[in-house]
Short mmCIF file of N, CA and C in Angstrom, two decimals:
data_model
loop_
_atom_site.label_atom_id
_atom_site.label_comp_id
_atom_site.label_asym_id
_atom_site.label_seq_id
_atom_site.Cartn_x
_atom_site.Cartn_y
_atom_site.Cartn_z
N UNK A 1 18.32 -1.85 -8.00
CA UNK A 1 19.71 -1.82 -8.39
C UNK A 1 20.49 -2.70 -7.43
N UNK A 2 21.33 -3.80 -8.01
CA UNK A 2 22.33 -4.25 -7.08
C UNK A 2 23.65 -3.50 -7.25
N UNK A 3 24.74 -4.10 -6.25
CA UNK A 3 26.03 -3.34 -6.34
C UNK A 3 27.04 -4.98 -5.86
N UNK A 4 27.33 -5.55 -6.15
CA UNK A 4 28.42 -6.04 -5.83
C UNK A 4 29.96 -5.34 -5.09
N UNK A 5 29.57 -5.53 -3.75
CA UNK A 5 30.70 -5.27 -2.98
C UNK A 5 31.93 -6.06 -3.29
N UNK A 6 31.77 -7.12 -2.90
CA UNK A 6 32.52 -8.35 -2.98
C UNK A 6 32.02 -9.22 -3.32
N UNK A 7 33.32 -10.72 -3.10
CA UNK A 7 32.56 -12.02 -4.07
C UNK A 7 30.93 -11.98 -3.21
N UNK A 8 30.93 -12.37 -1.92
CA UNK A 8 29.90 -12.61 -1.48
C UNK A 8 28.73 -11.60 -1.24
N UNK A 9 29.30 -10.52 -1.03
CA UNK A 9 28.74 -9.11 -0.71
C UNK A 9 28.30 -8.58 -1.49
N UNK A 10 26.78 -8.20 -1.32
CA UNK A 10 26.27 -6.95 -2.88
C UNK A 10 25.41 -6.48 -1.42
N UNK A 11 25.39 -5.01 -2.41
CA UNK A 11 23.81 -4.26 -1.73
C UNK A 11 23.19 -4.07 -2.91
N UNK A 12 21.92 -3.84 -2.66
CA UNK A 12 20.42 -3.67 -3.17
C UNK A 12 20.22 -2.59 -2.54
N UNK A 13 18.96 -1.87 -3.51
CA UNK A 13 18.62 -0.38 -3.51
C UNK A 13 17.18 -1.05 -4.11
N UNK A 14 15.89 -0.39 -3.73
CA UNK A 14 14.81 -0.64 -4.74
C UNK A 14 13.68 0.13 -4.07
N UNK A 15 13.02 0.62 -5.10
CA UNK A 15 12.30 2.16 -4.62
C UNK A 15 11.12 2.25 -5.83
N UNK A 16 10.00 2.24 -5.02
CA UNK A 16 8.65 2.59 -6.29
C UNK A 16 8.15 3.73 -5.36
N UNK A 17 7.04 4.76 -6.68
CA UNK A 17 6.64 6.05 -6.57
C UNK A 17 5.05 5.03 -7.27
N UNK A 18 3.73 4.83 -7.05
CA UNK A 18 2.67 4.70 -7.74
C UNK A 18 1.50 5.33 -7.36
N UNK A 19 0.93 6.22 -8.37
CA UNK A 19 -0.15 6.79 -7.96
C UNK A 19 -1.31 6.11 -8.98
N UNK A 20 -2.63 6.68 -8.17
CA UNK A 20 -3.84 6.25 -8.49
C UNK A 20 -4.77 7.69 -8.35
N UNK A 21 -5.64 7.81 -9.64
CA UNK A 21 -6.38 8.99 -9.76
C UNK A 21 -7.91 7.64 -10.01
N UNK A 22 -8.89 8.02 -9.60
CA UNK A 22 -10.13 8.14 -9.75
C UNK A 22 -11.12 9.45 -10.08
N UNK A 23 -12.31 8.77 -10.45
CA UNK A 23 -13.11 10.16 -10.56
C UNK A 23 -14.54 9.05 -11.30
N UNK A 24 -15.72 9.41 -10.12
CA UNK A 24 -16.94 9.04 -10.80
C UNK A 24 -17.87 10.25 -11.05
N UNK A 25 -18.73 10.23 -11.45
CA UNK A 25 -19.88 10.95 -11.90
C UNK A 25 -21.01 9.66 -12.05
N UNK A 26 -22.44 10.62 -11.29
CA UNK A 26 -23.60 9.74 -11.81
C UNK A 26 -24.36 10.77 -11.68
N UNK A 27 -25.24 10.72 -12.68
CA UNK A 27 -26.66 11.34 -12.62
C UNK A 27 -28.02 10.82 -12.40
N UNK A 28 -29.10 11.09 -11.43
CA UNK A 28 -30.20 10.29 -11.58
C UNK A 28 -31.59 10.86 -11.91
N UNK A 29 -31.80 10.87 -12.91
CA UNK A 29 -33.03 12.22 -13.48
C UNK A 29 -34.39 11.77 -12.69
N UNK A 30 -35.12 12.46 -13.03
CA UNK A 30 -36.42 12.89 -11.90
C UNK A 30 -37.10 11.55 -12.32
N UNK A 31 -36.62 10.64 -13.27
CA UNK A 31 -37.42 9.91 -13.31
C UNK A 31 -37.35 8.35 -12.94
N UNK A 32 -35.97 8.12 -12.10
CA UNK A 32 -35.33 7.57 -11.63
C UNK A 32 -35.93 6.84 -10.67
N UNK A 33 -36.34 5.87 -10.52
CA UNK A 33 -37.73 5.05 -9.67
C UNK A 33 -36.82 5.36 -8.31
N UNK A 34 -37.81 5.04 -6.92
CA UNK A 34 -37.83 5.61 -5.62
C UNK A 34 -36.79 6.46 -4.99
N UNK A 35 -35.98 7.51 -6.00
CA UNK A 35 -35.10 8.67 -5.97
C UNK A 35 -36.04 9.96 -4.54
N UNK A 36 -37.14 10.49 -5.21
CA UNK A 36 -38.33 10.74 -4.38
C UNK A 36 -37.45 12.35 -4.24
N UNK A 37 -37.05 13.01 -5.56
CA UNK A 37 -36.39 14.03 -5.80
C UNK A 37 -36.44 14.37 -7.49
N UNK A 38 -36.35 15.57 -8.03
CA UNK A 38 -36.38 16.20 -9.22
C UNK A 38 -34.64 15.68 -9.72
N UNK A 39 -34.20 14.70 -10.08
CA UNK A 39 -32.51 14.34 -10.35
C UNK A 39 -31.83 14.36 -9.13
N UNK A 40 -30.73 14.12 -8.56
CA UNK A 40 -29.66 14.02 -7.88
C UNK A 40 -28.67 13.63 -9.05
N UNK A 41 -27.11 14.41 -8.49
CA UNK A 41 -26.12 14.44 -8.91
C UNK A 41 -25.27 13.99 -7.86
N UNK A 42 -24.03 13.57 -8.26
CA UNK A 42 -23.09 13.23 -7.08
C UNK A 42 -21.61 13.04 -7.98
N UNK A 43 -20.12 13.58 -7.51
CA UNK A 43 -19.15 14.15 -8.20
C UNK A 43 -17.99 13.56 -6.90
N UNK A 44 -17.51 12.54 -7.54
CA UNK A 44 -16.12 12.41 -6.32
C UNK A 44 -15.06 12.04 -7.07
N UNK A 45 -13.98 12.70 -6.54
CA UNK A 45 -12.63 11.55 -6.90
C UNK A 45 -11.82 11.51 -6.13
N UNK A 46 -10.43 11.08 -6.61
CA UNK A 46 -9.60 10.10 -5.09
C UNK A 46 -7.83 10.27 -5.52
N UNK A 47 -7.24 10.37 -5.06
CA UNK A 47 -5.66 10.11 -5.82
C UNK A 47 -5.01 9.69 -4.33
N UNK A 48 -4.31 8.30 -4.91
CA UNK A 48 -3.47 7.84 -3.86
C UNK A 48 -2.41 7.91 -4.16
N UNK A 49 -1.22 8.20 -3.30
CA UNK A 49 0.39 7.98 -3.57
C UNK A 49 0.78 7.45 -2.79
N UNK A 50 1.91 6.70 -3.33
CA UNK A 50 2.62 5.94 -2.56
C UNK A 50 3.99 5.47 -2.59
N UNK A 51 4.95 5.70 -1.63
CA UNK A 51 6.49 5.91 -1.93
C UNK A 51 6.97 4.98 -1.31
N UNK A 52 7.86 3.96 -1.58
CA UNK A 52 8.48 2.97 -1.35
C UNK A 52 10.14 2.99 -1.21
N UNK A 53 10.99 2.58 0.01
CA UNK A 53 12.68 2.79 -0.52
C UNK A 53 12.97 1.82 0.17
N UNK A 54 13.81 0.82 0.12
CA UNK A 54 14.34 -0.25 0.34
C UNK A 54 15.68 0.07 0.57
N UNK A 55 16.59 -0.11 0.85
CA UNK A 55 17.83 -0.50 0.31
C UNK A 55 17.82 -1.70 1.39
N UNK A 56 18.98 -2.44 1.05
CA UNK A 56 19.65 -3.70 1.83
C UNK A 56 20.94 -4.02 1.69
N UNK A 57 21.67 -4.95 2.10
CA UNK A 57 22.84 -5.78 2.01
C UNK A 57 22.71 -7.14 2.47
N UNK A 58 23.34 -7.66 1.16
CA UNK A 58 22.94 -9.49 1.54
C UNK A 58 24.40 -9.83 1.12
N UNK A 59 24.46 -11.21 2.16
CA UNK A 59 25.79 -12.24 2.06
C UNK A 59 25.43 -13.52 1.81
N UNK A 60 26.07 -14.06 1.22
CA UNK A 60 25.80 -15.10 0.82
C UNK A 60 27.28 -16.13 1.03
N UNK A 61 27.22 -17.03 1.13
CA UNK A 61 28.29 -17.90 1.05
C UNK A 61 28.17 -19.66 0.85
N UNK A 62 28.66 -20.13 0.21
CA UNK A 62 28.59 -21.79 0.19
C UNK A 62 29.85 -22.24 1.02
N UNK A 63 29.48 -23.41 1.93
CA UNK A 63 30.82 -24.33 1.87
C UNK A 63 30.66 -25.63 1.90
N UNK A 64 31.72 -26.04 0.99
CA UNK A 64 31.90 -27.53 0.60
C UNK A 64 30.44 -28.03 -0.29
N UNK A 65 29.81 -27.19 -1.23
CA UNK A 65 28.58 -27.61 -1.70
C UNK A 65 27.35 -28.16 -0.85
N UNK A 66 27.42 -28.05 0.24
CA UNK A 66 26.85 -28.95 1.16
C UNK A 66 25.76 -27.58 2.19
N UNK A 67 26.71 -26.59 2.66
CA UNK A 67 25.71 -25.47 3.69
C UNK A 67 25.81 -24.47 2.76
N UNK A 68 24.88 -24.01 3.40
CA UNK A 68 24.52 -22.74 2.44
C UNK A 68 23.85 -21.33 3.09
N UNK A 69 24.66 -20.53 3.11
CA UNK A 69 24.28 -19.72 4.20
C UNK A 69 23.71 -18.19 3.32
N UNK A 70 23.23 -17.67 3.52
CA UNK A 70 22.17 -16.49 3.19
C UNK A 70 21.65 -15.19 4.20
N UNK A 71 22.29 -14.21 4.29
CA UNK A 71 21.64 -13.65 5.27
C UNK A 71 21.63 -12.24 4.87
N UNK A 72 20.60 -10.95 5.06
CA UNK A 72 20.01 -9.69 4.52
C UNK A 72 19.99 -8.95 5.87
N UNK A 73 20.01 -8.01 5.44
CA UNK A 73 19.74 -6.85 6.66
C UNK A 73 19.14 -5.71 5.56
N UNK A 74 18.24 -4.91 6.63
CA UNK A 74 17.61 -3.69 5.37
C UNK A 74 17.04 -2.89 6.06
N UNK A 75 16.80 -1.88 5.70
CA UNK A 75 15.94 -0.64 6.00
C UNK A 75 14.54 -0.69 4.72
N UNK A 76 13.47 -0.31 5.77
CA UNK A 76 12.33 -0.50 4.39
C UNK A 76 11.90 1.09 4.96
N UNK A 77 11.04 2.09 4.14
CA UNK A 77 10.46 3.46 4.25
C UNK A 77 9.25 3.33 3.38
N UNK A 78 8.06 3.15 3.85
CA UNK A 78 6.91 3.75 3.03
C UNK A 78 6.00 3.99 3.48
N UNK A 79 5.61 5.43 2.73
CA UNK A 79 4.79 6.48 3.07
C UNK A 79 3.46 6.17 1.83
N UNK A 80 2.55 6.54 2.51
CA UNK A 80 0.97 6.91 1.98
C UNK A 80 0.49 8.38 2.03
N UNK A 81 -0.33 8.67 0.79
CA UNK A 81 -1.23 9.73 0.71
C UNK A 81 -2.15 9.55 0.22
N UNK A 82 -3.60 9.74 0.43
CA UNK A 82 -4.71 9.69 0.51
C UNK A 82 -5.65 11.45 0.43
N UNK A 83 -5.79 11.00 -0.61
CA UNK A 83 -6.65 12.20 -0.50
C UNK A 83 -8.64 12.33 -1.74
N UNK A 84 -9.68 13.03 -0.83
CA UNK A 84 -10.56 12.74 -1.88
C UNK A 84 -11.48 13.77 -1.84
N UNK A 85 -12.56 13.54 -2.53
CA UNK A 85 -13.83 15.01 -2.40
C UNK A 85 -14.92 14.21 -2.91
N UNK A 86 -15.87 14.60 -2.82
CA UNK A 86 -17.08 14.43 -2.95
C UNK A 86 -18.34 15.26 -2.88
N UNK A 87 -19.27 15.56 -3.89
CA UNK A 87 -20.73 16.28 -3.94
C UNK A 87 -21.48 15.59 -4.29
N UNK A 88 -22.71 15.97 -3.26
CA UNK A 88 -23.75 15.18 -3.88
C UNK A 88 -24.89 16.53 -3.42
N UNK A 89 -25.64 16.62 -4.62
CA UNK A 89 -26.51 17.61 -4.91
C UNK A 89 -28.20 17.27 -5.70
N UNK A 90 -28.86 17.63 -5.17
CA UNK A 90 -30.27 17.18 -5.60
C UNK A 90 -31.33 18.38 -6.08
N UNK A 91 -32.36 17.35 -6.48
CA UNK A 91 -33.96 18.49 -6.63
C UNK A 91 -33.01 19.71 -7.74
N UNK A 92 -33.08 19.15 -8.87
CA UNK A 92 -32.71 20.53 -10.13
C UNK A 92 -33.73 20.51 -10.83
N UNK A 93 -33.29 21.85 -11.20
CA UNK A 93 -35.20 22.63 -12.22
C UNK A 93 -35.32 21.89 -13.50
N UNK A 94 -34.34 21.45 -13.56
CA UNK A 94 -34.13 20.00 -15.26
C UNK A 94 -32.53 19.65 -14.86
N UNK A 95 -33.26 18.46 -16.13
CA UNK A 95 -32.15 17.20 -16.07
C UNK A 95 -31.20 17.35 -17.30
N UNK A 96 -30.93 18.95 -17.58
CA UNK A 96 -30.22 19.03 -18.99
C UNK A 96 -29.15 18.76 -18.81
N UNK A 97 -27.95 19.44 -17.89
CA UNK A 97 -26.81 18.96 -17.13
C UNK A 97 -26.65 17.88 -16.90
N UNK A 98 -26.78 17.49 -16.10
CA UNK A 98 -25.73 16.58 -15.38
C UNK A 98 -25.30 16.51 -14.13
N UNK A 99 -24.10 16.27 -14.30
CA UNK A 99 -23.46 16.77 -13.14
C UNK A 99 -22.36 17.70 -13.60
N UNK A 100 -22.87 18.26 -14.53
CA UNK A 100 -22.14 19.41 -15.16
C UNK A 100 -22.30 21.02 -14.77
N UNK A 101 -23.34 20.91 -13.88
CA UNK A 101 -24.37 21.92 -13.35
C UNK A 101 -24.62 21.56 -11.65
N UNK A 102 -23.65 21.04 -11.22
CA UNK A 102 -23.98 20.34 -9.77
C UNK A 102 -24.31 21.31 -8.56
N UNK A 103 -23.83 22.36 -9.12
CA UNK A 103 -24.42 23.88 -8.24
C UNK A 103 -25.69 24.80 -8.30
N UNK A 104 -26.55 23.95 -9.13
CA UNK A 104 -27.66 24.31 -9.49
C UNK A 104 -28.72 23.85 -8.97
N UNK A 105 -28.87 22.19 -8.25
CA UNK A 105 -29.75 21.95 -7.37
C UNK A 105 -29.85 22.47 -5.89
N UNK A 106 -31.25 22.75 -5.89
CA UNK A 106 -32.18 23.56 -4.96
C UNK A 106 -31.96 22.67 -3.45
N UNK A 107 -31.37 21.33 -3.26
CA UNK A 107 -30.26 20.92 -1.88
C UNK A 107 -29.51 21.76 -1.38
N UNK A 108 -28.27 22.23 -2.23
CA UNK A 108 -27.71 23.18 -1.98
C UNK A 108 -27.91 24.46 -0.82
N UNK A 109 -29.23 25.06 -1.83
CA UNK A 109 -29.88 26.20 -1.24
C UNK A 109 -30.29 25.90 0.17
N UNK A 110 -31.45 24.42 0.73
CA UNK A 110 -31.96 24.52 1.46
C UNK A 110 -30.58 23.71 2.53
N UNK A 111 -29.43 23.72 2.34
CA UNK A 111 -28.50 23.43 3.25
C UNK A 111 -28.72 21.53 3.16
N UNK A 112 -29.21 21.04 2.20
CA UNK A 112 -29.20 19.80 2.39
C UNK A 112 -28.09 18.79 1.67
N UNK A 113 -27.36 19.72 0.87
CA UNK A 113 -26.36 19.07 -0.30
C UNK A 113 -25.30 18.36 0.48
N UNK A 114 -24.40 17.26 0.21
CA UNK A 114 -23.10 17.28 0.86
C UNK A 114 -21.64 17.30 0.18
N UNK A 115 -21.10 17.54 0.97
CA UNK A 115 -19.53 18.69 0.38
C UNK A 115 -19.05 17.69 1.55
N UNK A 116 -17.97 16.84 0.90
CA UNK A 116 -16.76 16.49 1.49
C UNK A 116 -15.31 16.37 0.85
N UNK A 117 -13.97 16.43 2.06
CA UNK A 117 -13.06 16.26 1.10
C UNK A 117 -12.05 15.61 2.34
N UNK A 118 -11.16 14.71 2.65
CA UNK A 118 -10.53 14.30 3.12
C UNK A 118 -8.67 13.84 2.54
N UNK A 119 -7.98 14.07 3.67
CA UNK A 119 -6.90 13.86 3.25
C UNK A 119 -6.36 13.17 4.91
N UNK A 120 -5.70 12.30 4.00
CA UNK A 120 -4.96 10.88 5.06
C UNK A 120 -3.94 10.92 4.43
N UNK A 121 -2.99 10.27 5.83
CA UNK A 121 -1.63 9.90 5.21
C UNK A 121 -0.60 8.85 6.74
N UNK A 122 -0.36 8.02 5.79
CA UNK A 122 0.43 6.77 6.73
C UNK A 122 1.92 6.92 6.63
N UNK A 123 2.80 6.23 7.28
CA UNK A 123 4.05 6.39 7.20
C UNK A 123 4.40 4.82 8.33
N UNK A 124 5.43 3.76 7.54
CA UNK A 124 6.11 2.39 8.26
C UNK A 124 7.33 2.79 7.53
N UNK A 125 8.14 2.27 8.79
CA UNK A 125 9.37 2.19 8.65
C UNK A 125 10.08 0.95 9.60
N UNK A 126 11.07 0.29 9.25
CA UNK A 126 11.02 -0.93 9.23
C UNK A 126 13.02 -1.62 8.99
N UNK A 127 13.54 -2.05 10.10
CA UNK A 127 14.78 -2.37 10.19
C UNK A 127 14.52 -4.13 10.03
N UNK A 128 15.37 -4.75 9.21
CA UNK A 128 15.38 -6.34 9.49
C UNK A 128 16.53 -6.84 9.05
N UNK A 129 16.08 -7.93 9.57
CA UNK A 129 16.98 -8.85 9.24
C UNK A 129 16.93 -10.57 9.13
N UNK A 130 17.28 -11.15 8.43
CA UNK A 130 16.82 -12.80 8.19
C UNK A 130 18.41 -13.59 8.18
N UNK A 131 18.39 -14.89 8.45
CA UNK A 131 19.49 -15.36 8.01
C UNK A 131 19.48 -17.33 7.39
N UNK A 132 19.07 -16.80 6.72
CA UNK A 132 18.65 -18.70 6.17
C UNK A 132 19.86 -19.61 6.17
N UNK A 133 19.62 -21.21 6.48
CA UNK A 133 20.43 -22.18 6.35
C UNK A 133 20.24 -22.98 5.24
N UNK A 134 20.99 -23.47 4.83
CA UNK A 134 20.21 -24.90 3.55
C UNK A 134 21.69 -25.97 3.68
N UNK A 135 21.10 -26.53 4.05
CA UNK A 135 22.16 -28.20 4.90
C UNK A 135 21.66 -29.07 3.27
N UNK A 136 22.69 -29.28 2.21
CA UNK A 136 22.25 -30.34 1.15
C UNK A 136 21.24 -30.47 0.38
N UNK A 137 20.44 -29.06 0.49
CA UNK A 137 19.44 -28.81 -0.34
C UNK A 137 18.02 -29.55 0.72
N UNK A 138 18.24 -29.93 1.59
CA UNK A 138 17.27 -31.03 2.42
C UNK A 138 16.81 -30.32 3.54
N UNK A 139 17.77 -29.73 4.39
CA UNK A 139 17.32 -29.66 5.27
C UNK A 139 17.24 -28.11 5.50
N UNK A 140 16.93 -27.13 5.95
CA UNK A 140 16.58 -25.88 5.56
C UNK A 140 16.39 -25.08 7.04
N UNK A 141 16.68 -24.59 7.71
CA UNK A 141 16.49 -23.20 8.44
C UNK A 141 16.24 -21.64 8.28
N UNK A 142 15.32 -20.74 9.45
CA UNK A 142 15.61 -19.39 8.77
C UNK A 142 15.26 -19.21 9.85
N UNK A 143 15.70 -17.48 10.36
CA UNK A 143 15.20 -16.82 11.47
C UNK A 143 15.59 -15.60 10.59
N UNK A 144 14.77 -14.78 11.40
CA UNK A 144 14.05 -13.44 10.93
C UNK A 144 13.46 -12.44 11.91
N UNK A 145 13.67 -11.14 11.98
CA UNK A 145 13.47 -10.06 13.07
C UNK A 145 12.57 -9.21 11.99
N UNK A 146 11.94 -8.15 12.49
CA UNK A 146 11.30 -7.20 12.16
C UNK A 146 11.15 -5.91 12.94
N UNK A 147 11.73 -4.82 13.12
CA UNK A 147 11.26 -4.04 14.04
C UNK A 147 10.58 -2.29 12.99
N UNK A 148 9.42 -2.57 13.37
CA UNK A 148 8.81 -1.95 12.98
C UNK A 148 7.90 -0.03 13.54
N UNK A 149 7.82 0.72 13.02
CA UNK A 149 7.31 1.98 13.51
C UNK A 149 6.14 2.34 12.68
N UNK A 150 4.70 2.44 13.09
CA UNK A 150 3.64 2.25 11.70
C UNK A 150 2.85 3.73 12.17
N UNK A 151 2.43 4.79 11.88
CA UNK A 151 1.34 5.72 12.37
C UNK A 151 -0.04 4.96 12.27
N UNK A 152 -0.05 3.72 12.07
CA UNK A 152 -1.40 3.39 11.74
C UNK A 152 -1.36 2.25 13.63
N UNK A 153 -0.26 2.11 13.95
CA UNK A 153 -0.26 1.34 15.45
C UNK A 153 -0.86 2.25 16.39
N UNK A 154 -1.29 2.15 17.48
CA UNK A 154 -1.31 2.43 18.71
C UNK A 154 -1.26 3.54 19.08
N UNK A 155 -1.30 5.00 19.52
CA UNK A 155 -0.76 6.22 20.28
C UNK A 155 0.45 5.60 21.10
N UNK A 156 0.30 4.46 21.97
CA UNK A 156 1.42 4.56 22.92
C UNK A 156 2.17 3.02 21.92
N UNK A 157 1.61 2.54 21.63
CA UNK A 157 2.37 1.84 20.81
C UNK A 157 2.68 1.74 19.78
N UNK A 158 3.63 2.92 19.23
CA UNK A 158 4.31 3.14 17.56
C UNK A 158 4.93 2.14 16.95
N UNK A 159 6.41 1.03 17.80
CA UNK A 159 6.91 0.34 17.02
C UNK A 159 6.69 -1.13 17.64
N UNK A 160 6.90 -1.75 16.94
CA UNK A 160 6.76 -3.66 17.54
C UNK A 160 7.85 -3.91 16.80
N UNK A 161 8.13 -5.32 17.43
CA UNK A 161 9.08 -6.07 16.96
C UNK A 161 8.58 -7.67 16.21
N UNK A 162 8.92 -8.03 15.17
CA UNK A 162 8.41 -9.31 15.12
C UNK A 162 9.20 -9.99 14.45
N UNK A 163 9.53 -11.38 15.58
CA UNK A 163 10.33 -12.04 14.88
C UNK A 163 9.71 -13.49 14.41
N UNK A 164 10.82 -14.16 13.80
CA UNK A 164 9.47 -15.30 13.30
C UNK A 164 11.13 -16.99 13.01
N UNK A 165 11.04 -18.26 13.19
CA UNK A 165 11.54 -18.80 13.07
C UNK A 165 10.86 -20.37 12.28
N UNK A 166 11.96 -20.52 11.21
CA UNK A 166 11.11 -21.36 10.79
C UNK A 166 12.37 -23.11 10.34
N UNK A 167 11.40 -24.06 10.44
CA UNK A 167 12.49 -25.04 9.86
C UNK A 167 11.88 -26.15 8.68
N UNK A 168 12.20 -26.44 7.55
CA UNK A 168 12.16 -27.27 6.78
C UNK A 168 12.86 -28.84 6.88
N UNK A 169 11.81 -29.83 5.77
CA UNK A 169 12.65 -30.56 5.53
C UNK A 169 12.34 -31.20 4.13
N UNK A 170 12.82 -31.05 2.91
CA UNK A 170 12.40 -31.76 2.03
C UNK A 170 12.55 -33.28 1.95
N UNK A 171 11.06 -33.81 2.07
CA UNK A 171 11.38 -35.12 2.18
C UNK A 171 11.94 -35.99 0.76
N UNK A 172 11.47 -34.91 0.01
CA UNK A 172 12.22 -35.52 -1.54
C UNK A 172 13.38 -36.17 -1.72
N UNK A 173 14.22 -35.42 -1.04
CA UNK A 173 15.55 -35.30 -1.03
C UNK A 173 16.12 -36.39 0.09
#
């Protein structure tokens, strides 16, 4: 969503929610070349989420057709979830099931089956700011900050800063 403050002035708002579901199944019956087991079964799936929020404010201004000035400031927020499971189960008395019956191989019993399930979750958050030049369409500037906070950085190092400067020149022109 934009908002027009003023002539030059708008803010921006922009925000995604996307998830992801998985889910496999395989079966491998007793006759399954170098398996070296009566079937194995195995049962996992996965769902990721992920939340995104932006907002910003950008200015913009021309003068005399000639400079051209551009500059944003923003807050960015996004979070991760991660989460999954998994069985894998072997040696069944038949291959009528599937993995429809995954509690029925004799792994299980002798403590050899495996049972997992995990859950993760990230979180960046993120202040910036840029401010571009454009001299006649030719000649071009930008500088740009980043200060950042990630759970996926460091124990003692949560946030960094990164800035970055850059200059153009279209030789076209």
């Amino acid at each position: 969503a934009d908002l027009k403050l003023l002539e030059n002035l708008s803010l921006n708002f922009s925000g995604s929610y996307n998830t992801w579901l998985g889910k496999n199944e395989n079966y491998f019956t007793k006759y399954y070349p170098l398996l070296g087991k009566t079937g194995q079964a195995y049962v996992g799936s996965w769902n990721t989420k992920n939340y995104i929020l932006e907002p910003s404010i950008r200015y913009r201004v021309s003068v005399a057709d000639n400079h051209r000035i551009n500059a944003i400031a923003g807050y960015s927020y996004n979070e991760g979830v991660n989460t999954s499971m998994s069985i894998t189960n072997a040696n069944f008395d038949t291959d009528k099931f599937g993995v429809h019956n995954i509690g029925a191989g004799n792994d299980l019993i002798e403590g050899q089956a495996d049972i997992n399930t995990n859950k993760s979750s990230n979180k960046l958050i993120a202040f910036y700011g840029r401010v571009s030049y454009n001299f006649m369409d030719k000649y071009l500037a930008s500088a740009s900050v980043r200060h950042e906070g990630s759970s996926r950085f460091g124990a003692n190092n949560k946030w960094g800063t990164f800035p970055a400067l850059s200059l153009g020149w279209r030789v076209k022109e």
